């Protein structure tokens, strides 16, 4: 493994062959131990201090699925001022507002499509044993349609919609609940991924989680800022590399035994042995 062990971090000591190696018996070179450099020690410390990635929580509309709801039209038809939250308690008790939201979401389910990069990121997370969950301001009906018609990886669990008992984003209660279910040591071990700085990034930050913004341009309608998201990508497929660099992974694919050098197989027949 050279100066680096199977985990990709410098080992405490390394073997060196070269100008510092001393001649041994019969002209062989003896291997000398050399202390790691300061840069190698710094890399090892960084690797040890990165949080373990226990799970990723996704938003749905505009994150895992292509945006197809015209919220401006929704607010207009519902008679809700644009500066207010259409899912606030006041408007959820309004029959007209509820009917408009449900009608437009039903229309949206007919054209729901997976966001580019979502399937690739889901496969990467699943391969590395990272849990995935969903928190959306959409309905149970849309979440069920999403899982049945679009999602090919393991179901997102838990999948919390606005129909659940938890308050809607950006209130962090649902995200904290997921952290408890996953028994995380710290919410820093969870990453919240969404396209809205005001809803998704605020949601993650309020819970103490890491945050990733899928920058589809929605932030431009919310003031233009990323709201302090630690990771920003323009395609979900790009997020895998950033997660790998920002977190430790307890991944079965990174087990040292999988990368150990093995002896060549023995020839199966006498002819094969002769050819070898």
mmCIF file of C-alpha atoms in Angstrom:
data_model
loop_
_atom_site.group_PDB
_atom_site.id
_atom_site.type_symbol
_atom_site.label_atom_id
_atom_site.label_comp_id
_atom_site.label_asym_id
_atom_site.label_seq_id
_atom_site.Cartn_x
_atom_site.Cartn_y
_atom_site.Cartn_z
ATOM 1 C CA UNK A 1 0.000 0.000 0.000
ATOM 2 C CA UNK A 2 3.044 2.251 0.048
ATOM 3 C CA UNK A 3 2.742 5.369 2.149
ATOM 4 C CA UNK A 4 -0.999 4.921 2.288
ATOM 5 C CA UNK A 5 -2.961 2.085 3.833
ATOM 6 C CA UNK A 6 -6.058 0.511 2.351
ATOM 7 C CA UNK A 7 -8.174 3.307 3.790
ATOM 8 C CA UNK A 8 -6.381 5.887 1.651
ATOM 9 C CA UNK A 9 -4.750 7.600 4.657
ATOM 10 C CA UNK A 10 -1.065 7.582 5.606
ATOM 11 C CA UNK A 11 -0.001 4.707 7.821
ATOM 12 C CA UNK A 12 1.850 5.472 11.040
ATOM 13 C CA UNK A 13 5.093 4.252 9.506
ATOM 14 C CA UNK A 14 6.101 3.461 5.964
ATOM 15 C CA UNK A 15 8.710 1.279 4.352
ATOM 16 C CA UNK A 16 11.192 3.102 2.155
ATOM 17 C CA UNK A 17 13.608 1.783 -0.401
ATOM 18 C CA UNK A 18 16.051 4.237 -1.955
ATOM 19 C CA UNK A 19 19.025 6.372 -1.022
ATOM 20 C CA UNK A 20 18.361 5.835 2.694
ATOM 21 C CA UNK A 21 18.244 2.062 2.397
ATOM 22 C CA UNK A 22 21.292 0.280 3.736
ATOM 23 C CA UNK A 23 23.019 -2.603 1.920
ATOM 24 C CA UNK A 24 22.388 -5.935 3.572
ATOM 25 C CA UNK A 25 23.753 -9.419 3.227
ATOM 26 C CA UNK A 26 24.465 -10.632 -0.286
ATOM 27 C CA UNK A 27 23.913 -7.153 -1.708
ATOM 28 C CA UNK A 28 20.227 -7.004 -0.740
ATOM 29 C CA UNK A 29 18.716 -3.741 0.435
ATOM 30 C CA UNK A 30 17.295 -3.653 3.938
ATOM 31 C CA UNK A 31 14.014 -1.804 4.460
ATOM 32 C CA UNK A 32 14.207 1.159 6.826
ATOM 33 C CA UNK A 33 11.330 2.695 8.754
ATOM 34 C CA UNK A 34 10.704 6.379 8.182
ATOM 35 C CA UNK A 35 8.328 8.601 10.136
ATOM 36 C CA UNK A 36 5.393 10.042 8.141
ATOM 37 C CA UNK A 37 5.707 13.589 6.871
ATOM 38 C CA UNK A 38 3.686 16.449 8.349
ATOM 39 C CA UNK A 39 1.490 16.502 5.236
ATOM 40 C CA UNK A 40 0.733 12.797 5.644
ATOM 41 C CA UNK A 41 -0.088 13.280 9.331
ATOM 42 C CA UNK A 42 -2.413 16.149 8.396
ATOM 43 C CA UNK A 43 -4.216 13.938 5.862
ATOM 44 C CA UNK A 44 -4.611 11.201 8.443
ATOM 45 C CA UNK A 45 -6.045 13.675 10.969
ATOM 46 C CA UNK A 46 -8.484 15.057 8.392
ATOM 47 C CA UNK A 47 -9.691 11.560 7.533
ATOM 48 C CA UNK A 48 -10.265 10.755 11.209
ATOM 49 C CA UNK A 49 -12.164 13.985 11.943
ATOM 50 C CA UNK A 50 -14.580 13.805 8.990
ATOM 51 C CA UNK A 51 -18.047 12.734 10.131
ATOM 52 C CA UNK A 52 -19.383 9.336 9.207
ATOM 53 C CA UNK A 53 -22.151 9.546 6.582
ATOM 54 C CA UNK A 54 -25.048 7.665 8.132
ATOM 55 C CA UNK A 55 -27.768 8.802 5.770
ATOM 56 C CA UNK A 56 -29.015 11.258 3.147
ATOM 57 C CA UNK A 57 -32.446 12.901 3.279
ATOM 58 C CA UNK A 58 -33.928 14.183 0.028
ATOM 59 C CA UNK A 59 -36.526 16.737 -0.915
ATOM 60 C CA UNK A 60 -38.722 15.510 -3.782
ATOM 61 C CA UNK A 61 -40.170 18.284 -6.013
ATOM 62 C CA UNK A 62 -37.321 19.943 -7.891
ATOM 63 C CA UNK A 63 -34.727 17.636 -6.340
ATOM 64 C CA UNK A 64 -35.524 13.996 -7.084
ATOM 65 C CA UNK A 65 -38.143 14.976 -9.651
ATOM 66 C CA UNK A 66 -38.118 17.578 -12.407
ATOM 67 C CA UNK A 67 -40.078 20.694 -11.339
ATOM 68 C CA UNK A 68 -43.522 20.562 -12.933
ATOM 69 C CA UNK A 69 -45.692 22.598 -10.573
ATOM 70 C CA UNK A 70 -46.355 26.247 -11.293
ATOM 71 C CA UNK A 71 -46.387 27.606 -7.753
ATOM 72 C CA UNK A 72 -47.210 31.116 -8.942
ATOM 73 C CA UNK A 73 -50.358 29.794 -10.599
ATOM 74 C CA UNK A 74 -51.127 27.646 -7.553
ATOM 75 C CA UNK A 75 -51.017 30.649 -5.232
ATOM 76 C CA UNK A 76 -53.074 32.745 -7.665
ATOM 77 C CA UNK A 77 -55.802 30.144 -8.043
ATOM 78 C CA UNK A 78 -55.865 29.481 -4.292
ATOM 79 C CA UNK A 79 -56.052 33.185 -3.482
ATOM 80 C CA UNK A 80 -53.018 32.994 -1.201
ATOM 81 C CA UNK A 81 -50.649 36.003 -1.107
ATOM 82 C CA UNK A 82 -47.278 35.008 -2.595
ATOM 83 C CA UNK A 83 -45.418 36.054 0.520
ATOM 84 C CA UNK A 84 -47.323 33.573 2.692
ATOM 85 C CA UNK A 85 -46.890 29.813 3.048
ATOM 86 C CA UNK A 86 -49.702 27.978 1.294
ATOM 87 C CA UNK A 87 -49.216 25.034 3.672
ATOM 88 C CA UNK A 88 -49.481 27.170 6.791
ATOM 89 C CA UNK A 89 -52.207 26.155 9.228
ATOM 90 C CA UNK A 90 -54.381 29.085 8.177
ATOM 91 C CA UNK A 91 -54.480 28.027 4.532
ATOM 92 C CA UNK A 92 -54.671 24.278 5.163
ATOM 93 C CA UNK A 93 -58.024 24.995 6.762
ATOM 94 C CA UNK A 94 -59.169 26.880 3.656
ATOM 95 C CA UNK A 95 -61.268 24.624 1.403
ATOM 96 C CA UNK A 96 -60.459 26.521 -1.797
ATOM 97 C CA UNK A 97 -56.714 26.537 -1.151
ATOM 98 C CA UNK A 98 -56.694 22.808 -0.299
ATOM 99 C CA UNK A 99 -58.693 21.925 -3.411
ATOM 100 C CA UNK A 100 -56.381 23.907 -5.704
ATOM 101 C CA UNK A 101 -53.249 22.340 -4.219
ATOM 102 C CA UNK A 102 -54.631 18.806 -4.547
ATOM 103 C CA UNK A 103 -55.875 19.394 -8.106
ATOM 104 C CA UNK A 104 -52.545 20.783 -9.302
ATOM 105 C CA UNK A 105 -50.575 18.010 -7.593
ATOM 106 C CA UNK A 106 -52.809 15.411 -9.277
ATOM 107 C CA UNK A 107 -52.080 17.098 -12.624
ATOM 108 C CA UNK A 108 -48.378 17.064 -11.797
ATOM 109 C CA UNK A 109 -48.346 13.318 -11.093
ATOM 110 C CA UNK A 110 -49.247 12.652 -14.727
ATOM 111 C CA UNK A 111 -46.027 14.293 -15.944
ATOM 112 C CA UNK A 112 -43.738 13.473 -13.018
ATOM 113 C CA UNK A 113 -40.193 12.636 -14.178
ATOM 114 C CA UNK A 114 -36.997 11.708 -12.375
ATOM 115 C CA UNK A 115 -34.357 14.414 -12.096
ATOM 116 C CA UNK A 116 -31.147 13.748 -14.100
ATOM 117 C CA UNK A 117 -28.507 12.188 -11.877
ATOM 118 C CA UNK A 118 -31.008 10.981 -9.252
ATOM 119 C CA UNK A 119 -30.819 7.311 -10.238
ATOM 120 C CA UNK A 120 -27.010 7.380 -10.365
ATOM 121 C CA UNK A 121 -26.722 8.995 -6.933
ATOM 122 C CA UNK A 122 -29.250 6.565 -5.450
ATOM 123 C CA UNK A 123 -27.299 3.594 -6.823
ATOM 124 C CA UNK A 124 -24.040 4.989 -5.379
ATOM 125 C CA UNK A 125 -25.570 5.485 -1.941
ATOM 126 C CA UNK A 126 -27.120 2.022 -1.964
ATOM 127 C CA UNK A 127 -23.844 0.396 -3.032
ATOM 128 C CA UNK A 128 -22.041 2.068 -0.132
ATOM 129 C CA UNK A 129 -24.704 1.133 2.404
ATOM 130 C CA UNK A 130 -25.874 4.714 3.036
ATOM 131 C CA UNK A 131 -29.508 5.064 4.124
ATOM 132 C CA UNK A 132 -31.839 7.390 2.220
ATOM 133 C CA UNK A 133 -35.048 9.086 3.315
ATOM 134 C CA UNK A 134 -37.506 11.652 1.970
ATOM 135 C CA UNK A 135 -39.146 14.745 3.430
ATOM 136 C CA UNK A 136 -41.485 16.575 1.092
ATOM 137 C CA UNK A 137 -44.185 19.207 1.261
ATOM 138 C CA UNK A 138 -46.093 17.146 -1.324
ATOM 139 C CA UNK A 139 -48.766 14.556 -0.472
ATOM 140 C CA UNK A 140 -48.766 10.852 0.402
ATOM 141 C CA UNK A 141 -50.448 10.173 -2.955
ATOM 142 C CA UNK A 142 -47.577 11.774 -4.885
ATOM 143 C CA UNK A 143 -44.932 9.974 -2.799
ATOM 144 C CA UNK A 144 -46.648 6.635 -3.483
ATOM 145 C CA UNK A 145 -46.807 7.424 -7.217
ATOM 146 C CA UNK A 146 -43.125 8.394 -7.189
ATOM 147 C CA UNK A 147 -42.048 5.105 -5.585
ATOM 148 C CA UNK A 148 -44.273 3.012 -7.845
ATOM 149 C CA UNK A 149 -43.620 4.711 -11.182
ATOM 150 C CA UNK A 150 -40.150 6.286 -11.027
ATOM 151 C CA UNK A 151 -37.955 4.996 -8.209
ATOM 152 C CA UNK A 152 -35.935 1.856 -8.972
ATOM 153 C CA UNK A 153 -33.684 1.789 -5.887
ATOM 154 C CA UNK A 154 -34.670 0.680 -2.392
ATOM 155 C CA UNK A 155 -37.665 2.698 -1.135
ATOM 156 C CA UNK A 156 -36.783 5.921 0.644
ATOM 157 C CA UNK A 157 -37.487 5.270 4.294
ATOM 158 C CA UNK A 158 -38.949 6.981 6.084
ATOM 159 C CA UNK A 159 -40.801 8.965 3.425
ATOM 160 C CA UNK A 160 -42.471 11.868 5.212
ATOM 161 C CA UNK A 161 -45.037 13.979 3.365
ATOM 162 C CA UNK A 162 -47.144 16.904 4.519
ATOM 163 C CA UNK A 163 -49.858 14.373 5.425
ATOM 164 C CA UNK A 164 -47.708 13.071 8.287
ATOM 165 C CA UNK A 165 -47.978 14.404 11.817
ATOM 166 C CA UNK A 166 -44.791 16.424 11.518
ATOM 167 C CA UNK A 167 -44.855 20.154 10.704
ATOM 168 C CA UNK A 168 -43.838 21.094 7.163
ATOM 169 C CA UNK A 169 -40.340 22.251 6.246
ATOM 170 C CA UNK A 170 -38.442 24.314 7.226
ATOM 171 C CA UNK A 171 -39.462 23.246 10.758
ATOM 172 C CA UNK A 172 -36.717 20.674 11.586
ATOM 173 C CA UNK A 173 -38.877 18.257 13.594
ATOM 174 C CA UNK A 174 -39.205 15.653 10.799
ATOM 175 C CA UNK A 175 -35.453 15.655 10.140
ATOM 176 C CA UNK A 176 -34.639 15.275 13.830
ATOM 177 C CA UNK A 177 -37.100 12.365 13.938
ATOM 178 C CA UNK A 178 -35.211 10.648 11.104
ATOM 179 C CA UNK A 179 -31.938 11.139 12.978
ATOM 180 C CA UNK A 180 -33.479 9.378 15.984
ATOM 181 C CA UNK A 181 -34.723 6.497 13.832
ATOM 182 C CA UNK A 182 -31.244 6.083 12.342
ATOM 183 C CA UNK A 183 -29.659 6.393 15.808
ATOM 184 C CA UNK A 184 -27.049 8.834 14.581
ATOM 185 C CA UNK A 185 -24.385 9.997 16.996
ATOM 186 C CA UNK A 186 -24.763 13.536 15.686
ATOM 187 C CA UNK A 187 -26.917 15.192 13.056
ATOM 188 C CA UNK A 188 -23.648 16.073 11.292
ATOM 189 C CA UNK A 189 -23.762 12.438 10.111
ATOM 190 C CA UNK A 190 -26.853 13.268 8.023
ATOM 191 C CA UNK A 191 -26.928 15.306 4.800
ATOM 192 C CA UNK A 192 -30.086 17.112 3.669
ATOM 193 C CA UNK A 193 -30.356 17.547 -0.104
ATOM 194 C CA UNK A 194 -32.790 19.940 -1.775
ATOM 195 C CA UNK A 195 -33.249 22.699 -4.332
ATOM 196 C CA UNK A 196 -34.686 25.409 -2.074
ATOM 197 C CA UNK A 197 -32.388 27.518 0.109
ATOM 198 C CA UNK A 198 -35.326 28.796 2.155
ATOM 199 C CA UNK A 199 -37.045 25.435 2.703
ATOM 200 C CA UNK A 200 -34.483 22.644 2.316
ATOM 201 C CA UNK A 201 -31.208 24.270 3.351
ATOM 202 C CA UNK A 202 -32.888 26.083 6.264
ATOM 203 C CA UNK A 203 -34.515 22.767 7.230
ATOM 204 C CA UNK A 204 -31.182 20.966 7.328
ATOM 205 C CA UNK A 205 -29.311 23.733 9.117
ATOM 206 C CA UNK A 206 -32.006 24.087 11.781
ATOM 207 C CA UNK A 207 -31.566 20.384 12.580
ATOM 208 C CA UNK A 208 -27.767 20.625 12.662
ATOM 209 C CA UNK A 209 -27.356 18.456 9.559
ATOM 210 C CA UNK A 210 -24.987 18.955 6.650
ATOM 211 C CA UNK A 211 -26.698 20.521 3.646
ATOM 212 C CA UNK A 212 -26.389 20.144 -0.118
ATOM 213 C CA UNK A 213 -28.128 22.457 -2.588
ATOM 214 C CA UNK A 214 -29.120 21.241 -6.034
ATOM 215 C CA UNK A 215 -28.793 24.547 -7.837
ATOM 216 C CA UNK A 216 -31.489 24.441 -10.506
ATOM 217 C CA UNK A 217 -31.977 28.207 -10.408
ATOM 218 C CA UNK A 218 -34.740 28.203 -7.814
ATOM 219 C CA UNK A 219 -32.490 30.151 -5.437
ATOM 220 C CA UNK A 220 -32.717 33.083 -7.857
ATOM 221 C CA UNK A 221 -36.400 33.404 -6.961
ATOM 222 C CA UNK A 222 -35.504 33.227 -3.259
ATOM 223 C CA UNK A 223 -32.977 36.044 -3.129
ATOM 224 C CA UNK A 224 -30.116 34.442 -5.027
ATOM 225 C CA UNK A 225 -28.153 33.062 -2.047
ATOM 226 C CA UNK A 226 -27.370 29.436 -1.223
ATOM 227 C CA UNK A 227 -28.260 30.104 2.429
ATOM 228 C CA UNK A 228 -25.009 28.585 3.655
ATOM 229 C CA UNK A 229 -25.251 25.155 2.007
ATOM 230 C CA UNK A 230 -21.945 23.309 2.467
ATOM 231 C CA UNK A 231 -22.215 21.521 -0.873
ATOM 232 C CA UNK A 232 -23.624 22.963 -4.114
ATOM 233 C CA UNK A 233 -24.105 20.996 -7.347
ATOM 234 C CA UNK A 234 -25.891 21.504 -10.629
ATOM 235 C CA UNK A 235 -26.549 17.772 -11.162
ATOM 236 C CA UNK A 236 -27.249 15.139 -8.502
ATOM 237 C CA UNK A 237 -24.673 12.795 -10.018
ATOM 238 C CA UNK A 238 -21.974 15.305 -8.983
ATOM 239 C CA UNK A 239 -22.908 14.942 -5.334
ATOM 240 C CA UNK A 240 -21.369 11.471 -4.899
ATOM 241 C CA UNK A 241 -17.810 12.790 -5.246
ATOM 242 C CA UNK A 242 -18.473 15.661 -2.844
ATOM 243 C CA UNK A 243 -19.989 13.340 -0.245
ATOM 244 C CA UNK A 244 -17.008 11.008 -0.602
ATOM 245 C CA UNK A 245 -14.661 13.920 0.051
ATOM 246 C CA UNK A 246 -16.640 15.381 2.945
ATOM 247 C CA UNK A 247 -17.556 12.258 4.922
ATOM 248 C CA UNK A 248 -16.202 8.906 6.004
ATOM 249 C CA UNK A 249 -18.091 5.908 4.632
ATOM 250 C CA UNK A 250 -18.692 2.649 6.477
ATOM 251 C CA UNK A 251 -18.908 0.998 3.077
ATOM 252 C CA UNK A 252 -18.598 -2.705 2.297
ATOM 253 C CA UNK A 253 -16.859 -1.661 -0.925
ATOM 254 C CA UNK A 254 -14.031 -0.059 1.052
ATOM 255 C CA UNK A 255 -13.197 -3.118 3.172
ATOM 256 C CA UNK A 256 -9.422 -3.747 3.060
ATOM 257 C CA UNK A 257 -9.998 -7.445 2.381
ATOM 258 C CA UNK A 258 -11.621 -6.607 -0.955
ATOM 259 C CA UNK A 259 -8.455 -4.875 -2.151
ATOM 260 C CA UNK A 260 -5.848 -7.258 -0.713
ATOM 261 C CA UNK A 261 -3.442 -8.863 -3.154
ATOM 262 C CA UNK A 262 -4.211 -12.538 -3.601
ATOM 263 C CA UNK A 263 -2.027 -15.350 -4.931
ATOM 264 C CA UNK A 264 -2.671 -16.518 -8.483
ATOM 265 C CA UNK A 265 -4.956 -19.545 -8.791
ATOM 266 C CA UNK A 266 -3.398 -22.972 -9.184
ATOM 267 C CA UNK A 267 -3.564 -24.502 -12.687
ATOM 268 C CA UNK A 268 -6.639 -26.663 -12.972
ATOM 269 C CA UNK A 269 -5.146 -29.311 -15.292
ATOM 270 C CA UNK A 270 -1.762 -30.792 -16.115
ATOM 271 C CA UNK A 271 -1.843 -29.081 -19.509
ATOM 272 C CA UNK A 272 -2.486 -25.739 -17.846
ATOM 273 C CA UNK A 273 0.353 -26.371 -15.420
ATOM 274 C CA UNK A 274 2.703 -27.133 -18.315
ATOM 275 C CA UNK A 275 1.628 -23.985 -20.141
ATOM 276 C CA UNK A 276 2.221 -21.903 -17.018
#
